[in-house]
């Protein structure tokens, strides 16, 4: 967006704000203004005063000398300009090829014509308009990072915020900045929580004061000027409500993310929502994120190390990490089989040649192997993995190594995964970034990500699985007949080669290969995927993780094998039930990256599952 375009967009925004203010003035403080006249495009009820405000916005952009897209609360998504009005689906429109002589719209306007409708009707001076203007990208879906300009006007008191990406933020034409408060006990907190959220209640209890004004648009922008120190909306704010406020907060110097500390990069759509956590400083923001995720920073003093032992690179890198940790003053314990393998490598007459070959085959790690310290007895710091009593476990390998480790460690031992496998969805730290990431962890710049586990019950035995349980025939090329129940209701009888019960974590593993959906780990559900079902109409199911799933074998004379995370196999016979429920214990990962789950999926799947597969 060049300077000329920014002036056009700014002038249109100023006109919209002025005309909407005039239009709603006669309706403020009138009970009849709150009459519900229809359901808005975002699925919420629309009042008369909302319609009055939005009609002004539509009219101005429709008659503007340029084409624009608009996303607005009541009308939805339109293409407007030069006297025309056309309903569109923006995500489809942006990927569409332009027809001959068709003019590309210049802007995407994200508008909430009146936020705080109830306040306006009751004449409480906290209601206003929010306008964000984004670039129109070519050939891709627009997202929050495309927003260049933001304007918010409080019609109740006349306060006017505006921001330009990379230039700053102003309130009533004066530059503003957030407060410098870093103590939660002294902070002023605004926002909306969800009932029954223990962590949010703890946050509110710790705050000096809590404010709820009934306008996400205004309250979020208050961080920019220091009126609030922090704001959160755990219900999920509409993108049109936060697009301008986000830019205003960031340009003022504040921080705004989702609940997990990840940057907001949502697509621009009438249906899109985001959980919002914003604060004046990084220090206060991190404290809030930690409380919301029950993630108060821990001091990691005793560190366990588990590694794959079939690659020289992994053995040498384990020794390098041990040396690094001990120089940091940490107590280290390693798995017995790893200690035995390193001791065996030390006696190898070809050790020097092996190190040279590892360096050649792994150039990104080459410098780490210049001074590997092998001059010690590694067996003296080794234990059985079942006896590990550590504050954190570092796991070197692929997802299989990590799944093996978590199944044998004490419940809820935090895991730090270093990818030395193939794709590595769970072991997300690439080996060359290991020491930088560990420095961040020991400086308490990390968060714990929670993942759900399955509890599997069969006869009088119980097992756990983090990714999935696969049920299949123990005779190749034979089908099984399953009855599937969810909370006592039979949802399907199916003949298939097998069945997968997957957690969200497992949705990017075998479940995905079998045609199941990719599920965000934050989704509270399980996926049931038939493998090569005989009936074409049988599709995967997603069910609540509060449900009990029961699978029964219906074909007499046929037994099955069920496999937990590829690690443990058990057999089930005709008419026997296998039950699945959510475990009371979760799995915790130490994360330093704020990369979105979907970004990670895109990156990992583009690799095609191919990585360094040689013995070194």
JSON list of C-alpha atoms in Angstrom, two decimals, residues 416-508:
[
{"chain": "A", "resi": 416, "resn": "UNK", "atom": "CA", "xyz": [12.24, -31.48, 25.29]},
{"chain": "A", "resi": 417, "resn": "UNK", "atom": "CA", "xyz": [12.43, -33.11, 21.87]},
{"chain": "A", "resi": 418, "resn": "UNK", "atom": "CA", "xyz": [15.43, -32.74, 19.56]},
{"chain": "A", "resi": 419, "resn": "UNK", "atom": "CA", "xyz": [14.70, -33.94, 16.03]},
{"chain": "A", "resi": 420, "resn": "UNK", "atom": "CA", "xyz": [17.16, -36.58, 14.89]},
{"chain": "A", "resi": 421, "resn": "UNK", "atom": "CA", "xyz": [14.59, -38.64, 13.07]},
{"chain": "A", "resi": 422, "resn": "UNK", "atom": "CA", "xyz": [12.70, -38.09, 9.84]},
{"chain": "A", "resi": 423, "resn": "UNK", "atom": "CA", "xyz": [9.78, -35.65, 9.98]},
{"chain": "A", "resi": 424, "resn": "UNK", "atom": "CA", "xyz": [9.57, -34.91, 13.70]},
{"chain": "A", "resi": 425, "resn": "UNK", "atom": "CA", "xyz": [6.15, -33.44, 14.52]},
{"chain": "A", "resi": 426, "resn": "UNK", "atom": "CA", "xyz": [6.69, -33.90, 18.25]},
{"chain": "A", "resi": 427, "resn": "UNK", "atom": "CA", "xyz": [10.49, -33.45, 18.40]},
{"chain": "A", "resi": 428, "resn": "UNK", "atom": "CA", "xyz": [10.25, -29.95, 17.03]},
{"chain": "A", "resi": 429, "resn": "UNK", "atom": "CA", "xyz": [13.72, -28.54, 17.91]},
{"chain": "A", "resi": 430, "resn": "UNK", "atom": "CA", "xyz": [16.11, -29.07, 15.01]},
{"chain": "A", "resi": 431, "resn": "UNK", "atom": "CA", "xyz": [19.45, -30.38, 16.24]},
{"chain": "A", "resi": 432, "resn": "UNK", "atom": "CA", "xyz": [21.46, -27.32, 15.14]},
{"chain": "A", "resi": 433, "resn": "UNK", "atom": "CA", "xyz": [19.18, -25.12, 17.32]},
{"chain": "A", "resi": 434, "resn": "UNK", "atom": "CA", "xyz": [19.47, -27.30, 20.43]},
{"chain": "A", "resi": 435, "resn": "UNK", "atom": "CA", "xyz": [21.81, -25.21, 22.57]},
{"chain": "A", "resi": 436, "resn": "UNK", "atom": "CA", "xyz": [20.18, -21.92, 21.67]},
{"chain": "A", "resi": 437, "resn": "UNK", "atom": "CA", "xyz": [16.79, -23.39, 22.66]},
{"chain": "A", "resi": 438, "resn": "UNK", "atom": "CA", "xyz": [18.19, -24.87, 25.90]},
{"chain": "A", "resi": 439, "resn": "UNK", "atom": "CA", "xyz": [19.64, -21.46, 26.78]},
{"chain": "A", "resi": 440, "resn": "UNK", "atom": "CA", "xyz": [16.12, -20.05, 26.39]},
{"chain": "A", "resi": 441, "resn": "UNK", "atom": "CA", "xyz": [14.69, -22.78, 28.62]},
{"chain": "A", "resi": 442, "resn": "UNK", "atom": "CA", "xyz": [17.22, -22.18, 31.39]},
{"chain": "A", "resi": 443, "resn": "UNK", "atom": "CA", "xyz": [16.53, -18.44, 31.12]},
{"chain": "A", "resi": 444, "resn": "UNK", "atom": "CA", "xyz": [12.85, -19.36, 31.67]},
{"chain": "A", "resi": 445, "resn": "UNK", "atom": "CA", "xyz": [11.82, -18.23, 28.18]},
{"chain": "A", "resi": 446, "resn": "UNK", "atom": "CA", "xyz": [9.66, -21.23, 27.41]},
{"chain": "A", "resi": 447, "resn": "UNK", "atom": "CA", "xyz": [6.17, -22.58, 27.83]},
{"chain": "A", "resi": 448, "resn": "UNK", "atom": "CA", "xyz": [4.73, -26.02, 28.45]},
{"chain": "A", "resi": 449, "resn": "UNK", "atom": "CA", "xyz": [2.41, -27.42, 25.80]},
{"chain": "A", "resi": 450, "resn": "UNK", "atom": "CA", "xyz": [-0.13, -29.95, 27.03]},
{"chain": "A", "resi": 451, "resn": "UNK", "atom": "CA", "xyz": [-1.12, -32.98, 24.96]},
{"chain": "A", "resi": 452, "resn": "UNK", "atom": "CA", "xyz": [-3.87, -35.51, 25.68]},
{"chain": "A", "resi": 453, "resn": "UNK", "atom": "CA", "xyz": [-3.27, -39.25, 26.17]},
{"chain": "A", "resi": 454, "resn": "UNK", "atom": "CA", "xyz": [-5.57, -42.24, 25.74]},
{"chain": "A", "resi": 455, "resn": "UNK", "atom": "CA", "xyz": [-6.20, -44.88, 28.38]},
{"chain": "A", "resi": 456, "resn": "UNK", "atom": "CA", "xyz": [-6.89, -48.27, 26.80]},
{"chain": "A", "resi": 457, "resn": "UNK", "atom": "CA", "xyz": [-8.72, -50.94, 28.81]},
{"chain": "A", "resi": 458, "resn": "UNK", "atom": "CA", "xyz": [-8.92, -54.58, 27.73]},
{"chain": "A", "resi": 459, "resn": "UNK", "atom": "CA", "xyz": [-10.05, -57.36, 30.02]},
{"chain": "A", "resi": 460, "resn": "UNK", "atom": "CA", "xyz": [-8.32, -56.50, 33.31]},
{"chain": "A", "resi": 461, "resn": "UNK", "atom": "CA", "xyz": [-5.41, -54.61, 31.77]},
{"chain": "A", "resi": 462, "resn": "UNK", "atom": "CA", "xyz": [-4.80, -50.90, 31.20]},
{"chain": "A", "resi": 463, "resn": "UNK", "atom": "CA", "xyz": [-2.42, -49.26, 28.75]},
{"chain": "A", "resi": 464, "resn": "UNK", "atom": "CA", "xyz": [-1.76, -45.71, 27.56]},
{"chain": "A", "resi": 465, "resn": "UNK", "atom": "CA", "xyz": [-1.13, -44.17, 24.16]},
{"chain": "A", "resi": 466, "resn": "UNK", "atom": "CA", "xyz": [-0.24, -40.64, 23.21]},
{"chain": "A", "resi": 467, "resn": "UNK", "atom": "CA", "xyz": [-0.63, -40.82, 19.42]},
{"chain": "A", "resi": 468, "resn": "UNK", "atom": "CA", "xyz": [-2.94, -43.66, 18.51]},
{"chain": "A", "resi": 469, "resn": "UNK", "atom": "CA", "xyz": [-4.09, -47.21, 18.98]},
{"chain": "A", "resi": 470, "resn": "UNK", "atom": "CA", "xyz": [-4.27, -49.32, 15.81]},
{"chain": "A", "resi": 471, "resn": "UNK", "atom": "CA", "xyz": [-6.48, -52.42, 15.76]},
{"chain": "A", "resi": 472, "resn": "UNK", "atom": "CA", "xyz": [-5.75, -54.83, 12.92]},
{"chain": "A", "resi": 473, "resn": "UNK", "atom": "CA", "xyz": [-5.90, -58.49, 12.00]},
{"chain": "A", "resi": 474, "resn": "UNK", "atom": "CA", "xyz": [-3.02, -60.72, 12.98]},
{"chain": "A", "resi": 475, "resn": "UNK", "atom": "CA", "xyz": [-3.42, -62.47, 9.63]},
{"chain": "A", "resi": 476, "resn": "UNK", "atom": "CA", "xyz": [-2.35, -60.42, 6.58]},
{"chain": "A", "resi": 477, "resn": "UNK", "atom": "CA", "xyz": [-4.98, -59.58, 3.92]},
{"chain": "A", "resi": 478, "resn": "UNK", "atom": "CA", "xyz": [-7.94, -60.50, 6.18]},
{"chain": "A", "resi": 479, "resn": "UNK", "atom": "CA", "xyz": [-10.71, -58.10, 7.17]},
{"chain": "A", "resi": 480, "resn": "UNK", "atom": "CA", "xyz": [-12.16, -57.58, 10.63]},
{"chain": "A", "resi": 481, "resn": "UNK", "atom": "CA", "xyz": [-15.74, -56.78, 11.62]},
{"chain": "A", "resi": 482, "resn": "UNK", "atom": "CA", "xyz": [-16.04, -54.03, 14.25]},
{"chain": "A", "resi": 483, "resn": "UNK", "atom": "CA", "xyz": [-18.84, -52.59, 16.34]},
{"chain": "A", "resi": 484, "resn": "UNK", "atom": "CA", "xyz": [-18.04, -49.03, 17.47]},
{"chain": "A", "resi": 485, "resn": "UNK", "atom": "CA", "xyz": [-19.84, -47.44, 20.42]},
{"chain": "A", "resi": 486, "resn": "UNK", "atom": "CA", "xyz": [-19.53, -43.88, 21.71]},
{"chain": "A", "resi": 487, "resn": "UNK", "atom": "CA", "xyz": [-21.00, -43.24, 25.17]},
{"chain": "A", "resi": 488, "resn": "UNK", "atom": "CA", "xyz": [-23.09, -46.40, 24.91]},
{"chain": "A", "resi": 489, "resn": "UNK", "atom": "CA", "xyz": [-24.54, -45.62, 21.46]},
{"chain": "A", "resi": 490, "resn": "UNK", "atom": "CA", "xyz": [-23.59, -47.81, 18.50]},
{"chain": "A", "resi": 491, "resn": "UNK", "atom": "CA", "xyz": [-22.40, -45.35, 15.85]},
{"chain": "A", "resi": 492, "resn": "UNK", "atom": "CA", "xyz": [-21.14, -47.83, 13.26]},
{"chain": "A", "resi": 493, "resn": "UNK", "atom": "CA", "xyz": [-20.65, -51.47, 12.35]},
{"chain": "A", "resi": 494, "resn": "UNK", "atom": "CA", "xyz": [-17.89, -51.75, 9.81]},
{"chain": "A", "resi": 495, "resn": "UNK", "atom": "CA", "xyz": [-15.82, -54.33, 8.00]},
{"chain": "A", "resi": 496, "resn": "UNK", "atom": "CA", "xyz": [-12.33, -53.02, 7.43]},
{"chain": "A", "resi": 497, "resn": "UNK", "atom": "CA", "xyz": [-8.65, -53.92, 7.39]},
{"chain": "A", "resi": 498, "resn": "UNK", "atom": "CA", "xyz": [-8.33, -52.17, 10.71]},
{"chain": "A", "resi": 499, "resn": "UNK", "atom": "CA", "xyz": [-9.32, -49.26, 12.91]},
{"chain": "A", "resi": 500, "resn": "UNK", "atom": "CA", "xyz": [-7.37, -46.31, 14.34]},
{"chain": "A", "resi": 501, "resn": "UNK", "atom": "CA", "xyz": [-8.32, -44.44, 17.50]},
{"chain": "A", "resi": 502, "resn": "UNK", "atom": "CA", "xyz": [-6.23, -41.28, 17.46]},
{"chain": "A", "resi": 503, "resn": "UNK", "atom": "CA", "xyz": [-5.58, -38.30, 19.68]},
{"chain": "A", "resi": 504, "resn": "UNK", "atom": "CA", "xyz": [-5.05, -34.88, 18.04]},
{"chain": "A", "resi": 505, "resn": "UNK", "atom": "CA", "xyz": [-1.29, -35.48, 18.42]},
{"chain": "A", "resi": 506, "resn": "UNK", "atom": "CA", "xyz": [-1.63, -38.67, 16.39]},
{"chain": "A", "resi": 507, "resn": "UNK", "atom": "CA", "xyz": [-3.66, -37.03, 13.64]},
{"chain": "A", "resi": 508, "resn": "UNK", "atom": "CA", "xyz": [-0.46, -36.19, 11.73]}
]
